[in-house]
XYZ file of C-alpha atoms in Angstrom:
348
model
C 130.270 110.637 132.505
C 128.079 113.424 130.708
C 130.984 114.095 128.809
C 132.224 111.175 127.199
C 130.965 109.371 124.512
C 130.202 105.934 124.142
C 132.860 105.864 121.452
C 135.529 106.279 124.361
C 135.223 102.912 124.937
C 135.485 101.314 121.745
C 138.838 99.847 121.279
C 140.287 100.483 117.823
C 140.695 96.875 116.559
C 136.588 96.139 116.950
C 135.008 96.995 113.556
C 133.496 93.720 112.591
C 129.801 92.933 112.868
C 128.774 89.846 115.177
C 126.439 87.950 113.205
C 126.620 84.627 115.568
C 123.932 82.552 117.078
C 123.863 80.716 120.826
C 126.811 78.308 118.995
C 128.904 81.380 119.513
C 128.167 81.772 123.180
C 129.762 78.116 123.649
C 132.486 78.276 121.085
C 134.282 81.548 122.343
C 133.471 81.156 125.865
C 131.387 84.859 125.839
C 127.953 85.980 127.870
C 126.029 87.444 124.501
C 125.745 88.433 121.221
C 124.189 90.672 118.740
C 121.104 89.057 117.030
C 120.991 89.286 113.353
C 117.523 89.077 111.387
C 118.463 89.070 107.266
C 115.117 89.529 106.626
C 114.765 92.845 108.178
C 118.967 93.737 107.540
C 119.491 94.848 111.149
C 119.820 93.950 114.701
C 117.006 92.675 116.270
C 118.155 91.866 120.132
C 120.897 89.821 122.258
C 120.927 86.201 122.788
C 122.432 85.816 126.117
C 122.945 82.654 128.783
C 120.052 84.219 130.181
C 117.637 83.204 127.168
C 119.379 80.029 127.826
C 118.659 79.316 131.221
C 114.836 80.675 131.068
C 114.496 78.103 127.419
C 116.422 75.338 129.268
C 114.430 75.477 132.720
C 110.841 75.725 130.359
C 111.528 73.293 128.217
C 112.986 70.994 130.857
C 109.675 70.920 133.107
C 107.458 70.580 129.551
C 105.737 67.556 128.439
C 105.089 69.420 125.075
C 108.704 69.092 124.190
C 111.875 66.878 124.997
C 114.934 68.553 125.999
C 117.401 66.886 123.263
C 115.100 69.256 120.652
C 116.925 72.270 121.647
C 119.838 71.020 119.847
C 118.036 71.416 116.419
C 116.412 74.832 117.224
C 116.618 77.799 115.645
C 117.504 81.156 117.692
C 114.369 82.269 116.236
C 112.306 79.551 117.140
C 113.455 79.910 121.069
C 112.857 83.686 120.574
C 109.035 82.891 118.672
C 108.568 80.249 121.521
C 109.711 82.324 124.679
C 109.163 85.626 124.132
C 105.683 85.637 122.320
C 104.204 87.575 125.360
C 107.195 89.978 125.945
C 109.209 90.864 123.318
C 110.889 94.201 123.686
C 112.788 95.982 120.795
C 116.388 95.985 121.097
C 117.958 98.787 123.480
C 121.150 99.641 121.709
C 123.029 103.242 121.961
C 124.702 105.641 119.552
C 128.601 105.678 120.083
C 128.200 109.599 120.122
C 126.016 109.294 123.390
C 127.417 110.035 126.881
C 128.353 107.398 129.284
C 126.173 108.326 131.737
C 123.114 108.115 129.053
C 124.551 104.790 128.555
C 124.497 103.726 132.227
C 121.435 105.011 132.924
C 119.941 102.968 129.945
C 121.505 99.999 131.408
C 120.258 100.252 135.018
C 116.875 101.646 133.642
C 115.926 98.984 131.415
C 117.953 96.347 134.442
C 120.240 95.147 131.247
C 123.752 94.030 131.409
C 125.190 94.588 128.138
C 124.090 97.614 125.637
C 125.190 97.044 122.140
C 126.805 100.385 120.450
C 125.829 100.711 116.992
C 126.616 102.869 114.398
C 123.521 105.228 113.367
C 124.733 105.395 109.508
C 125.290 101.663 108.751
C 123.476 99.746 111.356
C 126.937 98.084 112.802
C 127.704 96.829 116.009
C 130.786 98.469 117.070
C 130.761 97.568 120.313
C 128.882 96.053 123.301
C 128.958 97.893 126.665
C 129.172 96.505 129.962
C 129.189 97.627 133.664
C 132.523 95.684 134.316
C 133.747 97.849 130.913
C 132.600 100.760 132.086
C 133.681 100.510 135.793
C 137.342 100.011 134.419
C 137.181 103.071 132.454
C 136.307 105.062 135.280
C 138.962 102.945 137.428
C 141.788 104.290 134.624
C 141.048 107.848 135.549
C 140.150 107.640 139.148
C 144.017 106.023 139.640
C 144.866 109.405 137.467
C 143.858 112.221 139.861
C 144.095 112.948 143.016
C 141.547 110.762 145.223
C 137.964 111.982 146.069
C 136.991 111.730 149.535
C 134.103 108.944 149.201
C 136.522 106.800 147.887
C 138.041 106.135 151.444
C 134.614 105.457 152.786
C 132.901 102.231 154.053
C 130.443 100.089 152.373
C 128.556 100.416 155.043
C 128.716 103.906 155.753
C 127.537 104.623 152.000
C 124.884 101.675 152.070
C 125.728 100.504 148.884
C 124.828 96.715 148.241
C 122.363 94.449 148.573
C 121.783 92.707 152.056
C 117.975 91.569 152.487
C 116.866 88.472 151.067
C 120.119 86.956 149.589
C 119.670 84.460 146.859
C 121.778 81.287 148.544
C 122.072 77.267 147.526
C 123.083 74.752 149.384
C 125.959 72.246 147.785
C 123.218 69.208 147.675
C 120.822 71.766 145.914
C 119.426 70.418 142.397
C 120.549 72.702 139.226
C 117.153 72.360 138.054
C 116.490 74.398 141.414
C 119.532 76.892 141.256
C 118.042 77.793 137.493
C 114.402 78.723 138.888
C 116.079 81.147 141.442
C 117.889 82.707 138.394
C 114.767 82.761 136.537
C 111.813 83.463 139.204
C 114.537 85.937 140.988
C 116.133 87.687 138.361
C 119.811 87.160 140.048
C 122.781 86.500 138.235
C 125.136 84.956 141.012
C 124.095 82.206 144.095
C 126.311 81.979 146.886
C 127.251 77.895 147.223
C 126.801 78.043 151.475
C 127.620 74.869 154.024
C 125.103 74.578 157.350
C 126.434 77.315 158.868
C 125.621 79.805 156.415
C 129.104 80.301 155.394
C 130.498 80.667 151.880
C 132.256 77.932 150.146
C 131.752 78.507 146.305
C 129.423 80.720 143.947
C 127.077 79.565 141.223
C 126.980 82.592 138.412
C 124.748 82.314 135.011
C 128.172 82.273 133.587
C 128.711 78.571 134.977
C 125.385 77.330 133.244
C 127.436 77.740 129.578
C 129.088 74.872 130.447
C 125.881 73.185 130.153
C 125.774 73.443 126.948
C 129.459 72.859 126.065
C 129.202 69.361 126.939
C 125.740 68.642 126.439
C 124.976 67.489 129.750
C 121.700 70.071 129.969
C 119.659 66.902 130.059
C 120.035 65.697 133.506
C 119.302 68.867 135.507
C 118.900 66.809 138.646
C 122.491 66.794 139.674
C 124.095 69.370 143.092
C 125.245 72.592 142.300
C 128.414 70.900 143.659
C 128.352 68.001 140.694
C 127.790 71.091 138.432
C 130.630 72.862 139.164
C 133.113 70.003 138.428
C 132.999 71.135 134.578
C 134.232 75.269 135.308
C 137.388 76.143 134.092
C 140.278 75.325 136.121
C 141.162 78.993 136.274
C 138.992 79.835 139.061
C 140.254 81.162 141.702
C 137.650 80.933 144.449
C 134.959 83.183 146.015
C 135.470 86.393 146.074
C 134.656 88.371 149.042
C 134.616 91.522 151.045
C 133.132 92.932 154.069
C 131.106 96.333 155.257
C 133.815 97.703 156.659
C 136.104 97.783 153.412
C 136.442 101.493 151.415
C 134.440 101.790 148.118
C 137.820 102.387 146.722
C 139.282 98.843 147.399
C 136.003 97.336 146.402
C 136.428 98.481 143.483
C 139.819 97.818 142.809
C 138.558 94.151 143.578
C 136.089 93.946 141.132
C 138.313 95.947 138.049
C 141.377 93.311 138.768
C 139.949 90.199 139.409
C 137.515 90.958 136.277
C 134.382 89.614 138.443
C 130.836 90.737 138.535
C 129.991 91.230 142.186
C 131.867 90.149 145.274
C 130.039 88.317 148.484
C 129.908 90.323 151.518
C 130.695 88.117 154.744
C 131.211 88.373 158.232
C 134.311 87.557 160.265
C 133.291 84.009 159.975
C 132.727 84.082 156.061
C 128.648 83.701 157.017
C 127.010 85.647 153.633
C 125.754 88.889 154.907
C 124.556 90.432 151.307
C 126.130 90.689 148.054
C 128.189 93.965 146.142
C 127.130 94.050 141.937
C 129.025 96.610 139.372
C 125.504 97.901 139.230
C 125.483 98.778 142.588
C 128.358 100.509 142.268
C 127.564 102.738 139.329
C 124.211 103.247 140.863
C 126.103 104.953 143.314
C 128.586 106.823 141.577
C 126.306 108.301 138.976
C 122.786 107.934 139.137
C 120.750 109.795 142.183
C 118.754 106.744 144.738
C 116.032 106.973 147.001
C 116.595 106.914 150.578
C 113.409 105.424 151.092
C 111.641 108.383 152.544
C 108.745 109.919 149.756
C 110.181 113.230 147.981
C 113.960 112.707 149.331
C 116.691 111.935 147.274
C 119.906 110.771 148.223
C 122.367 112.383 145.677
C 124.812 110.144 143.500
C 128.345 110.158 145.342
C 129.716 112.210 141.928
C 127.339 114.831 141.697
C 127.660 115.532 145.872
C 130.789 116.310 144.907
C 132.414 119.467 147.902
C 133.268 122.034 145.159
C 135.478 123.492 147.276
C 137.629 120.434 147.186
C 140.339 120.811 144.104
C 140.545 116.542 144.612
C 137.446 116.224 143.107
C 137.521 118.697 140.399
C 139.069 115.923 137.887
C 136.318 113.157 138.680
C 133.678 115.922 138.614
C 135.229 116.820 134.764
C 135.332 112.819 133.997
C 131.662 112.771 135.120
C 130.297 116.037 133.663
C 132.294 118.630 131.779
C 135.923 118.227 130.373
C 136.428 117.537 126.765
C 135.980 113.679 126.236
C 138.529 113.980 122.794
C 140.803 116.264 124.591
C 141.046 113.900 127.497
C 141.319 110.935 125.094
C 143.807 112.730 122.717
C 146.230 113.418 125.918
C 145.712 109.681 126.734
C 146.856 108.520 123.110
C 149.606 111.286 123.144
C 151.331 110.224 126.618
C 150.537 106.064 125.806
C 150.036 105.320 122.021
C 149.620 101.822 123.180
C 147.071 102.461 126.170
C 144.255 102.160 123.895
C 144.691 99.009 122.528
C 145.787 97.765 125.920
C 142.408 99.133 127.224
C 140.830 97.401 124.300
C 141.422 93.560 126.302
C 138.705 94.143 127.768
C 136.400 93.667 125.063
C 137.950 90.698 124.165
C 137.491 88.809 127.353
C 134.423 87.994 129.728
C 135.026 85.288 132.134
């Protein structure tokens, strides 16, 4: 991860600027974009169906202003309106910085997409993800021989979150579901029947369909009544449980393109929830283990030196050449790159 650059990931097709506002979000179908002030020539943040959700649940509890109004604001306005008291500068990274720089700035400043511009002319090359970057590392963990904590247990490696889970019922009000994603800071609610068991998932992603058919002004309707408008291409809830290896997990999460997966018992009851940040918390950055002055090591930098299996990951993570590496990848698939490059293209 110390290795490679940013510029690893940037597929060779994506030179063009996004200059889009929120329209963009629900005419392509995509979780953010670049924010573009002409006065000042450069990038000044990300409009994402978060700004939406925290605008839309204000706005909808406000005498001060009806809802239909947020069809003829500006992305400044929302941004003058909303983030008077907390405006932060834009966290963006150079394309020559290390992957690990860039997920540390991601879980550091708890942000889910980290634009990659260019240094010289301002540009956004790129914007980085945890799903993107957990697929890179999937294309050379399937590469080399496989490390050891690969094979072990969610559980035994305590990765994941399992106090306090973020649930809705199927009668819950979407006004309600959108204060949990605001007051909690979640990005996914596990749709549960009496029981406690999982029969659907409300994501942030879902509320863009809000505003693709207008229908933000009734925020009284079930999470159930919600759902009706996602795309017909879902395939369900997907879940997994302690006892599966880190290694499936993640082959899980790479495949089925998702953002987490819902951790249930044998009798689907939802016993905590697995993110792509958890899981590059773990592989690269070092946790507490809850006791003062301990640390519990990252699982690539406890790395057994002794063991030749892990000698590739350890070079992925901290010393082999990032352009040799990616110069033997163009060399043995001249059409890997662009294949790798889908993923930019796509978040569902």
């Amino acid at each position: 991860m110390k290795s490679h650059r940013c510029y690893d990931l940037v597929p060779t097709s994506s030179k063009l600027v996004v200059k889009k506002a929120f329209f963009a979000l629900v005419s392509n179908g995509v979780r953010a974009a670049p924010l573009w002030d002409c006065k000042k020539q450069c990038f000044v943040g990300m409009l994402t169906i978060t700004d939406f959700i925290n605008i839309l649940h204000r706005y909808y509890k406000s005498p001060l202003v009806q809802i239909y109004e947020l069809e003829e604001h500006k992305i400044e306005t929302w941004r003058e309106v909303y983030l008077q008291d907390s405006f932060k500068p834009l966290v963006s990274i150079s394309p020559n910085e290390s992957l690990y720089d860039a997920v540390s700035s991601l879980l550091k400043n708890k942000i889910h997409r980290l634009p990659v511009i260019d240094p010289l002319t301002g540009n956004t090359l790129y914007i980085l993800t945890h799903k993107r970057i957990l697929k890179f590392l999937k294309l050379f963990i399937s590469e080399m021989p496989k490390p050891a904590f690969l094979g072990q247990t969610l559980e035994e490696l305590g990765i994941g979150t399992f106090h306090k889970i973020a649930v809705v019922r199927s009668d819950t009000p979407l006004y309600t579901a959108l204060g949990i994603f605001v007051e909690q800071r979640v990005s996914a609610l596990p749709v549960v029947d009496d029981n406690g068991r999982v029969v659907d998932i409300y994501s942030k992603f879902d509320v863009i369909n809000l505003a693709a058919e207008k229908t933000y002004n009734n925020l009284d309707v079930t999470v159930t009544k919600a759902l009706q408008h996602r795309s017909q291409y879902f395939e369900g809830v997907l879940t997994c449980s302690t006892h599966d290896t880190l290694e499936s997990i993640i082959n899980r999460l790479v495949e089925a393109e998702v953002h987490r997966l819902v951790v249930v018992d044998e009798q689907e009851v939802v016993k905590g929830i697995v993110s792509l940040s958890d899981i590059l918390q773990a592989l690269v950055l070092t946790n507490g283990d809850g006791d003062k002055g301990k640390h519990k090591p990252a699982l690539c930098t406890d790395l057994d030196e002794s063991n030749e299996n892990n000698e590739l990951l350890e070079g992925v993570m901290k010393g082999d050449s990032s352009k040799k590496m990616r110069k033997d990848r163009e060399e043995e698939d001249p059409g890997g790159e662009e294949e790798r490059g889908v993923m930019w293209e796509r978040e569902r």
